[in-house]
Coordinates of C-alpha atoms in Angstrom, one line a residue:
Chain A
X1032 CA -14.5 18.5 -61.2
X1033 CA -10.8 18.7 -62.0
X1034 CA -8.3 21.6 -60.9
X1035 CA -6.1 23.2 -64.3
X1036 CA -2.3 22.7 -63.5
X1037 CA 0.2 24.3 -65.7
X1038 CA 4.4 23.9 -65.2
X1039 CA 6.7 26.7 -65.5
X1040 CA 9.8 24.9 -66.5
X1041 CA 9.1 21.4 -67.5
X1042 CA 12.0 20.0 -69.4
X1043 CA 13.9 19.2 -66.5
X1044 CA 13.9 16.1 -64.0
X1045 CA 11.9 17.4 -61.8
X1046 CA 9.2 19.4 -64.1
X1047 CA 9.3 15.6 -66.2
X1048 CA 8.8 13.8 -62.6
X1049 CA 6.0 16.2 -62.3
X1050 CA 4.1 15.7 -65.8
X1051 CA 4.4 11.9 -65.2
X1052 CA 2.2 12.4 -62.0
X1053 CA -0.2 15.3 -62.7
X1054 CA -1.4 13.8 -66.0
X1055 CA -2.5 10.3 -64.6
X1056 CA -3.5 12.7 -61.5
X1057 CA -7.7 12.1 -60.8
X1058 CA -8.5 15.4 -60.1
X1059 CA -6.3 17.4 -62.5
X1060 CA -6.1 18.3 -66.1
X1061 CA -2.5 19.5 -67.4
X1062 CA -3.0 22.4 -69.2
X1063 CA 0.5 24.3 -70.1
X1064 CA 3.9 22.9 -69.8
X1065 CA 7.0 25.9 -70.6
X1066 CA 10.0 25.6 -71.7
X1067 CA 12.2 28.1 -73.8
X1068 CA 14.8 25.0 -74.3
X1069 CA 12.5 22.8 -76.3
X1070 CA 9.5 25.6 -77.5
X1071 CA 7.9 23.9 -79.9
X1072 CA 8.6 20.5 -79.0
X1073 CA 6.5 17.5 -77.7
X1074 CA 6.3 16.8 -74.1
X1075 CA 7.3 13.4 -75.0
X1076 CA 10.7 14.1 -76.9
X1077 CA 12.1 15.3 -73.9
X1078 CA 10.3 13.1 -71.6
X1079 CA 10.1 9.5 -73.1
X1080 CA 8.0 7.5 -70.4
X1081 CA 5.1 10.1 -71.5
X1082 CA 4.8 9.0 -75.4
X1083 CA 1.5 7.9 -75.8
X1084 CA 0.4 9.8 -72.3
X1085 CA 0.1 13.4 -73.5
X1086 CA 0.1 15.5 -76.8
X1087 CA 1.4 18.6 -75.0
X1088 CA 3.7 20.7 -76.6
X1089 CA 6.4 23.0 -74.7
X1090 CA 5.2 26.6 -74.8
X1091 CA 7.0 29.7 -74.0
X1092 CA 6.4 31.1 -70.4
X1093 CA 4.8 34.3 -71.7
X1094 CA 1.7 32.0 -73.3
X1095 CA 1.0 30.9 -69.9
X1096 CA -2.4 30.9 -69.0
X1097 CA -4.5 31.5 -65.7
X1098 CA -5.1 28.2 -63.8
X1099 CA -6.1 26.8 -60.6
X1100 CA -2.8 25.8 -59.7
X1101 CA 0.7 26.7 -61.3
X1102 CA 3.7 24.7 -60.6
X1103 CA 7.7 26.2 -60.9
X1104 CA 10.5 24.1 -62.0
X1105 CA 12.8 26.3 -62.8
X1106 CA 16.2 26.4 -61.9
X1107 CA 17.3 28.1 -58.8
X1108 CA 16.8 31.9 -58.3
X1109 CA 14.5 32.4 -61.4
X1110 CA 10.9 32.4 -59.4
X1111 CA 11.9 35.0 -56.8
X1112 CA 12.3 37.6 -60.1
X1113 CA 8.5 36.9 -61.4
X1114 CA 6.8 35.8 -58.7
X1115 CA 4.5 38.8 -58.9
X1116 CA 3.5 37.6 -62.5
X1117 CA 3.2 34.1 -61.4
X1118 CA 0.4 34.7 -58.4
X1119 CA -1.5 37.0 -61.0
X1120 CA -1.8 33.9 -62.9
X1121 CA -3.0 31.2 -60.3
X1122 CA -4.1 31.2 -56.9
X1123 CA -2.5 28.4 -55.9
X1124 CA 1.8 28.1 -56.1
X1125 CA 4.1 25.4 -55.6
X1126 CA 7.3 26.6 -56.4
X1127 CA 10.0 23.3 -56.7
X1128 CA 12.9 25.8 -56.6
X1129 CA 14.9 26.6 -53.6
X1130 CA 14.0 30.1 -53.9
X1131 CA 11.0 29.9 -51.2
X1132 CA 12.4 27.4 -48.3
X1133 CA 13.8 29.9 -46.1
X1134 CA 12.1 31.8 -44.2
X1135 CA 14.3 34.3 -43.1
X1136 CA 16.2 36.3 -45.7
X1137 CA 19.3 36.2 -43.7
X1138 CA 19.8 33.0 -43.7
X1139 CA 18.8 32.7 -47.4
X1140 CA 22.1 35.1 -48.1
X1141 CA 24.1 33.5 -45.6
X1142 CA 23.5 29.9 -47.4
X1143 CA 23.0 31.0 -50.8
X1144 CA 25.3 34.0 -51.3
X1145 CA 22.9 36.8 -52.8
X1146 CA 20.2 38.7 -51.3
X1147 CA 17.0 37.6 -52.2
X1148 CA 15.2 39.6 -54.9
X1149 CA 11.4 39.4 -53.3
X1150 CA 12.2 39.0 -49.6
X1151 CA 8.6 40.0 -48.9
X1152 CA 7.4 36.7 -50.3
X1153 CA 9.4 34.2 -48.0
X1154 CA 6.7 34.4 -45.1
X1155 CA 4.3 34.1 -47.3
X1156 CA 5.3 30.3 -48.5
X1157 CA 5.0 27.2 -46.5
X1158 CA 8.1 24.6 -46.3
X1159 CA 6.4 22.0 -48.8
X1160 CA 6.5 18.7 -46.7
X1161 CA 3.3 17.6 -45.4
X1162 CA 5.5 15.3 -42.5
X1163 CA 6.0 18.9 -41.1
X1164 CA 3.6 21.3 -42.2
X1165 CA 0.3 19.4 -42.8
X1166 CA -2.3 21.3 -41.3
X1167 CA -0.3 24.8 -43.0
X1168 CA -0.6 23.4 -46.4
X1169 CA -4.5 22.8 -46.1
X1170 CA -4.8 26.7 -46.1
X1171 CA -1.7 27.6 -48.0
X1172 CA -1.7 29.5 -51.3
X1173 CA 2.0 29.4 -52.0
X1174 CA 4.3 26.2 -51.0
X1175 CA 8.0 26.1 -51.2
X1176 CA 9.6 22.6 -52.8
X1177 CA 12.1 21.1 -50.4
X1178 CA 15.6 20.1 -51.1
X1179 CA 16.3 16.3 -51.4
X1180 CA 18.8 15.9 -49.2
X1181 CA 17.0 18.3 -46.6
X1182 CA 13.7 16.2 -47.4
X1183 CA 15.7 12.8 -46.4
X1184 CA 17.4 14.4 -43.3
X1185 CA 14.6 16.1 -41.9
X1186 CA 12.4 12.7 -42.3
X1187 CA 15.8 10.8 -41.1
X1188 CA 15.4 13.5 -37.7
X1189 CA 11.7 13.6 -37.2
X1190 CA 11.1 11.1 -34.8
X1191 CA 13.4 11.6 -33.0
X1192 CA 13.4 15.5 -32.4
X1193 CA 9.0 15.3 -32.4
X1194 CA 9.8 13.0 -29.6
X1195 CA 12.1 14.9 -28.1
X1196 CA 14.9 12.0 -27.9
X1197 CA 18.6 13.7 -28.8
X1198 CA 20.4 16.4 -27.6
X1199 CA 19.9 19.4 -29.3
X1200 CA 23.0 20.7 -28.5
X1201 CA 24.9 18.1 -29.5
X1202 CA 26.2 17.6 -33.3
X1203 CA 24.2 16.2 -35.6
X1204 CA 25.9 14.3 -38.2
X1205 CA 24.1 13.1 -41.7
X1206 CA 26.4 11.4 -43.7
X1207 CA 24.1 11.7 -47.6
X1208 CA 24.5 9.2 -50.5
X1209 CA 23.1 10.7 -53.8
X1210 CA 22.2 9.3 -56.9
X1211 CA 23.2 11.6 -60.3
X1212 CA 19.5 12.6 -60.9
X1213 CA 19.9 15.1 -58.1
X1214 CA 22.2 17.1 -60.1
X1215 CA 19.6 17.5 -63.1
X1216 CA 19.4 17.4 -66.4
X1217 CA 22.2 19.8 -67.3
X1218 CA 25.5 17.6 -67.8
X1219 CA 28.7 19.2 -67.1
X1220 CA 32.7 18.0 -67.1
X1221 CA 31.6 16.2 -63.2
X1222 CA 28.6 14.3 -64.9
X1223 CA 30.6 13.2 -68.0
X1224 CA 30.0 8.8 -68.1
X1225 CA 33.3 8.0 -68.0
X1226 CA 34.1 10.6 -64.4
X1227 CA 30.4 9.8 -63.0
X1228 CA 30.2 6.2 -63.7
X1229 CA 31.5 3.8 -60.5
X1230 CA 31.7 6.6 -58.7
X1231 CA 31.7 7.0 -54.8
X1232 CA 32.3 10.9 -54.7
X1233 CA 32.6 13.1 -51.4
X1234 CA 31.4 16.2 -53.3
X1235 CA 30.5 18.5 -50.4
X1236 CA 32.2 17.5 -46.6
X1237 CA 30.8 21.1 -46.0
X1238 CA 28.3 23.7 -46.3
X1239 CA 25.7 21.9 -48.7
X1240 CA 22.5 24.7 -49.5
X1241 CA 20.2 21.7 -48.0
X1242 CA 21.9 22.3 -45.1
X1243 CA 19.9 25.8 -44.3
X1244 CA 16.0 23.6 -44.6
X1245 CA 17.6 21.2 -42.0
X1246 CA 18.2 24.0 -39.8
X1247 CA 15.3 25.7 -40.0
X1248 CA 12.7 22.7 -39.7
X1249 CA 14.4 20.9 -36.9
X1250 CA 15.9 23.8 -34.7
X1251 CA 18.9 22.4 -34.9
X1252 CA 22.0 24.8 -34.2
X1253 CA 25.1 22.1 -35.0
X1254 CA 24.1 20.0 -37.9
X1255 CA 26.6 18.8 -40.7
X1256 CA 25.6 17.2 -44.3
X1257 CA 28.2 15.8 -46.1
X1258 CA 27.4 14.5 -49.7
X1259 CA 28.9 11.8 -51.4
X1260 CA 27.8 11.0 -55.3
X1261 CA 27.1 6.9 -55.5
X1262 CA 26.6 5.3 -58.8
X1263 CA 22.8 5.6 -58.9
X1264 CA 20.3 7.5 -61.3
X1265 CA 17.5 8.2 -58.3
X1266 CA 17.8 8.1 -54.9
X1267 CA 19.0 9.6 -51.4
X1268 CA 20.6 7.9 -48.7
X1269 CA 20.9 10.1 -45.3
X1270 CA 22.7 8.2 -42.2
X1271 CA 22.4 10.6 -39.0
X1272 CA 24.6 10.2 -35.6
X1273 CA 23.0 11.9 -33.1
X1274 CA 23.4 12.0 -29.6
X1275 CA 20.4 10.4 -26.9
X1276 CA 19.1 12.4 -23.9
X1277 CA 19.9 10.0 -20.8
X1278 CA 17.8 7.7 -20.4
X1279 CA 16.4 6.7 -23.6
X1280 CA 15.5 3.2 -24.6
X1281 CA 15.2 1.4 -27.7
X1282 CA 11.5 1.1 -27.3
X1283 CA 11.5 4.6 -26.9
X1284 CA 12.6 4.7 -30.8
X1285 CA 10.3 2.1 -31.7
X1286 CA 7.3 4.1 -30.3
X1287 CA 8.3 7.5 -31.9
X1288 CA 9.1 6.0 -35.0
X1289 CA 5.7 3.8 -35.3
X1290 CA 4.2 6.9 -34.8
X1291 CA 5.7 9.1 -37.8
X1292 CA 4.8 5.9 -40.1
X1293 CA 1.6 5.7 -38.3
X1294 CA 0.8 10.4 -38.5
X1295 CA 2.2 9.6 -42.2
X1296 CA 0.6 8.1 -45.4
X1297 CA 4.1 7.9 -46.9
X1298 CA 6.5 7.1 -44.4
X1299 CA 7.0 3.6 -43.3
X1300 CA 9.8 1.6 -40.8
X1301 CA 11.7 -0.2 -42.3
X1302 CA 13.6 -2.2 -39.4
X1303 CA 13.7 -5.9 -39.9
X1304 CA 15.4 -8.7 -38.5
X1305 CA 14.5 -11.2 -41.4
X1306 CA 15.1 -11.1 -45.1
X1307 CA 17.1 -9.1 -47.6
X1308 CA 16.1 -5.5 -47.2
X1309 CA 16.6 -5.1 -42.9
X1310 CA 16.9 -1.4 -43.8
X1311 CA 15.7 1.8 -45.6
X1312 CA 17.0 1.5 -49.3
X1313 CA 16.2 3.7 -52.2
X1314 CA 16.6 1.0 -54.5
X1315 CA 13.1 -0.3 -54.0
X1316 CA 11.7 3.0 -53.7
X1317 CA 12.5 4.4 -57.3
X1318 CA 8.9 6.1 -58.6
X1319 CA 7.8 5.8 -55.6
X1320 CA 6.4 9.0 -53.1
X1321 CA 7.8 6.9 -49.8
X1322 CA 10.4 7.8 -47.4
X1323 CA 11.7 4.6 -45.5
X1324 CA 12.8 5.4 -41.6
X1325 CA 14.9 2.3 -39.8
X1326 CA 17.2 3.3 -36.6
X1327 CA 19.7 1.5 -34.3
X1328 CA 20.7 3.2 -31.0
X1329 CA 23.4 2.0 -28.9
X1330 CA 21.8 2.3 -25.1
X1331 CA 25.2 2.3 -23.7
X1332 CA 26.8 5.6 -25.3
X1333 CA 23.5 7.1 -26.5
X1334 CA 24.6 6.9 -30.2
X1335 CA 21.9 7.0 -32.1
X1336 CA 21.8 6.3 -36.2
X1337 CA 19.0 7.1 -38.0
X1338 CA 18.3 6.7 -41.6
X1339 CA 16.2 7.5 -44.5
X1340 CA 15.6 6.3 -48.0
X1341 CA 14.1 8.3 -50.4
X1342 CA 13.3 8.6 -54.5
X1343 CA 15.0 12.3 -54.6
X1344 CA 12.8 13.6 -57.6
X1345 CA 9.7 11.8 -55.7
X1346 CA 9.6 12.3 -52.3
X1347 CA 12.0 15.0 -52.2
X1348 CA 10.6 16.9 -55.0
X1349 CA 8.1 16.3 -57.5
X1350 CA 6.2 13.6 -55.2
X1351 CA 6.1 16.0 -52.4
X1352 CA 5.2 18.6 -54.1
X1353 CA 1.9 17.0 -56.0
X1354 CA 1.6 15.9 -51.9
X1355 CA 1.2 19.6 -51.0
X1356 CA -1.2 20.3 -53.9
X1357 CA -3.3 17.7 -52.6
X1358 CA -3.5 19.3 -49.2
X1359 CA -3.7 22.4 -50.0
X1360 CA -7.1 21.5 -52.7
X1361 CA -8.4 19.1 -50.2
X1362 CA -7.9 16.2 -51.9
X1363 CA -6.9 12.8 -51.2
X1364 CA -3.3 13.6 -50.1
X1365 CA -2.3 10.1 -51.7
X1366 CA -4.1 11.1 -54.6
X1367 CA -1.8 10.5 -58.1
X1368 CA 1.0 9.2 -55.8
X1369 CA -0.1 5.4 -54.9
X1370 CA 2.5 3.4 -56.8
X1371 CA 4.8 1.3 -55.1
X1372 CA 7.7 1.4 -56.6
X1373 CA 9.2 -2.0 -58.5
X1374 CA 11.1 -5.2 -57.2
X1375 CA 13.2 -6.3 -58.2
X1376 CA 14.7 -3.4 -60.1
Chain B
X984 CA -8.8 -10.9 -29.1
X985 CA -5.5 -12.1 -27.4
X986 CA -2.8 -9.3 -27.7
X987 CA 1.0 -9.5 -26.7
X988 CA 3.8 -7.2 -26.4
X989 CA 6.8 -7.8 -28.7
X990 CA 9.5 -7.6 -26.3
X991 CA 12.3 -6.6 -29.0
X992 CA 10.3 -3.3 -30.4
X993 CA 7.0 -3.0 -27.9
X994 CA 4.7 -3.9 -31.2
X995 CA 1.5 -5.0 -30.1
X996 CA 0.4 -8.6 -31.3
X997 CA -2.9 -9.8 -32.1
X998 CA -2.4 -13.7 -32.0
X999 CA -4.9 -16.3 -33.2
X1000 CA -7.2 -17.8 -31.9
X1001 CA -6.1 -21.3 -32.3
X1002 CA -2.5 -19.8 -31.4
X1003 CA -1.1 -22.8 -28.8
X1004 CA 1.9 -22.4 -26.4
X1005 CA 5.5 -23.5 -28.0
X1006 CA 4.3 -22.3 -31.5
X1007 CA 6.5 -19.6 -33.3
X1008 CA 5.2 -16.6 -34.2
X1009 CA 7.2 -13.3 -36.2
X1010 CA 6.2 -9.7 -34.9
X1011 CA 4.7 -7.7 -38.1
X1012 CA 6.8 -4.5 -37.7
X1013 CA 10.5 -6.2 -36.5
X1014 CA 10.7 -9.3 -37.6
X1015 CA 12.0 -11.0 -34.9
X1016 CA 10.7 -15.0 -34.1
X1017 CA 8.7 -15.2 -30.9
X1018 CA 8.2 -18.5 -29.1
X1019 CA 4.4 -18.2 -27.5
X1020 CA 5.6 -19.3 -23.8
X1021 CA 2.4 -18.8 -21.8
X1022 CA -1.6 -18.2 -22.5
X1023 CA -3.5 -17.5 -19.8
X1024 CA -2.4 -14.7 -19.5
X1025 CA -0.4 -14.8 -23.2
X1026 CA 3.5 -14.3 -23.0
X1027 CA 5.9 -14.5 -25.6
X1028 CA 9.7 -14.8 -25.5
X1029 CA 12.8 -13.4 -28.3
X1030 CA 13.0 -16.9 -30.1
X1031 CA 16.8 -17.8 -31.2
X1032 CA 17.0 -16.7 -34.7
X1033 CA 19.7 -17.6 -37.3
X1034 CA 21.9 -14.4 -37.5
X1035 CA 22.9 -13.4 -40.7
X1036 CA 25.9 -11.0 -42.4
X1037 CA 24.7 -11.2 -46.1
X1038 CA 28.8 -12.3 -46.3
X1039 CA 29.3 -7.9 -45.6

């Protein structure tokens, strides 16, 4: 038996990320794809990898069906004004948007400048990453996306604050590498070839949105992101500094992280002391639902780095949200999301 | 089933059967080259290993 998906918004990178995994999905059948944008047009002509892979046409969002489960990729702040007419559609929700990853509305004004127009709803979402919220999601009916530069932080910090390793008081610093896909598939002046190509761009030393998830999944009162635009299409680089409790040891890393790669279908260590890739790298993780976790910690000062690769419309967006759908049908959480990734590439 | 503890990252190593003392073996999650310095009871030792800047 297969569950009826439709997207709300799929011309953009993450609603095409989506399509590319839901239709060779096992137990799902694509039904509706929306877009005002491109009404009328293909699936494909937006979306090249899926010529050949779909005949599905981009319908407005009023012809929107009931299904099992309905998807959002809209831009930010459009869900939170129809949510109402999106659960009458589907009982199941995973909204890719930021406008569901806060719980509390304060914070959600304080990070994103407005109040939010269906406050009622936030506690009614789960945070959509199963490394955090896996046993939530089996019972959910409406799951938030997660940022990607939250996604790669909060991976970056999890074994290490689940094992109760740093200071909490202390600053956390993620210094974030980003590839140009982040930014989606609107250009403007910033994204122009000739200003985006070669680029190693400290966009945001301050006060990134992302910032707010980090917060509120790891209980972390002093953490900083800083974003810096590299010249790649995909991916997310996060580098932590964080501070050790006294008395930590290396193989105190080792065990906590073995254990998140070991709780986690899709996270792996990547910590080697022989051949080319010794650490996390998005390069190799492009199309792929993995998050990569290596560390080094400095037992003298207590400085610990940690870092995390990631596929930013994968794991921190389209492949963790198909991740949550799986959960929360009780499916194969892999289910749809078992390739690789390419090398070389 | 003869089991060792890396002693760069704590991994625990199955070795062979046929494993015999001076041989080299690498630990599946670091990497690093251990020299197999004792069996009864198995001990292993952080083998020299050519370090490496990738010219960075």
């Amino acid at each position: 038996m297969t569950t009826s998906v439709s997207i709300i918004g799929g011309s953009g990178y993450g609603g095409g990320e989506l399509l590319r995994l839901l239709l060779a999905h096992p137990n799902v059948d694509v039904q509706q794809v929306t877009s005002r944008s491109h009404l009328g047009e293909y699936v494909y002509q937006v979306h090249p990898n899926l010529r050949k892979q779909t005949q599905l046409k981009f319908v407005d969002p009023a012809q929107i069906e009931p299904v099992d489960a309905l998807f959002l990729a809209q831009p930010h702040g459009q869900a939170q004004h129809n949510i109402e007419q999106y659960a009458a559609l589907a009982g199941k929700i995973v909204d890719l948007s930021a406008d569901f990853r806060l719980r509390d509305p304060a914070l959600y004004e304080k990070w994103y400048g407005e109040k939010h127009a269906a406050p009622d709803w936030l506690g009614r979402f789960v945070y959509g990453l199963p490394e955090l919220h896996r046993a939530e999601l089996a019972t959910a009916d409406y799951v938030s996306g997660v940022g990607c530069n939250a996604t790669a932080s909060n991976l970056a910090l999890l074994p290490l604050v689940k094992a109760d390793l740093i200071e909490p008081s202390a600053p956390v610093i993620v210094e974030i590498k980003v590839g140009s896909s982040e930014s989606g598939a609107e250009g403007n002046v910033g994204s122009h070839h000739a200003e985006r190509a070669s680029v190693i761009r400290t966009f945001s030393a301050f006060g990134h949105r992302h910032t707010a998830e980090v917060i509120q999944e790891m209980g972390l009162g002093r953490v900083s992101l800083t974003m810096t635009a590299v010249d790649l299409v995909r991916g997310v680089l996060a580098t932590v500094h964080a501070q050790a409790k006294p008395g930590a040891a290396n193989k105190d890393l080792w065990k906590a992280y073995r254990a998140a790669a070991s709780e986690n279908p899709f996270v792996r260590v990547v910590k080697e002391s022989r051949g080319v890739y010794r650490v996390p790298e998005p390069k190799v993780l492009a199309g792929s639902n993995y998050a990569d976790l290596g560390f080094e910690f400095d037992e003298s000062s207590g400085h610990v780095v940690s870092i995390c690769a990631i596929d930013n419309l994968m794991k921190g967006a389209a492949g963790s949200a198909v991740q949550c759908m799986n959960l929360m049908l009780g499916l194969d959480e892999t289910a749809g999301l078992e390739f690789m990734g390419l090398h070389p590439i | 089933m003869i089991t060792v503890s890396c002693p760069e990252c704590a991994a625990e190593i199955t070795l062979e059967e046929s494993v015999e003392v001076n041989e080299i073996i690498v630990c599946p999650d670091c990497g690093v080259d251990l020299e197999v310095t004792a069996l009864d009871p198995a001990e292993v030792e952080l083998a020299p290993m050519e370090e490496e800047d990738w010219g960075e």
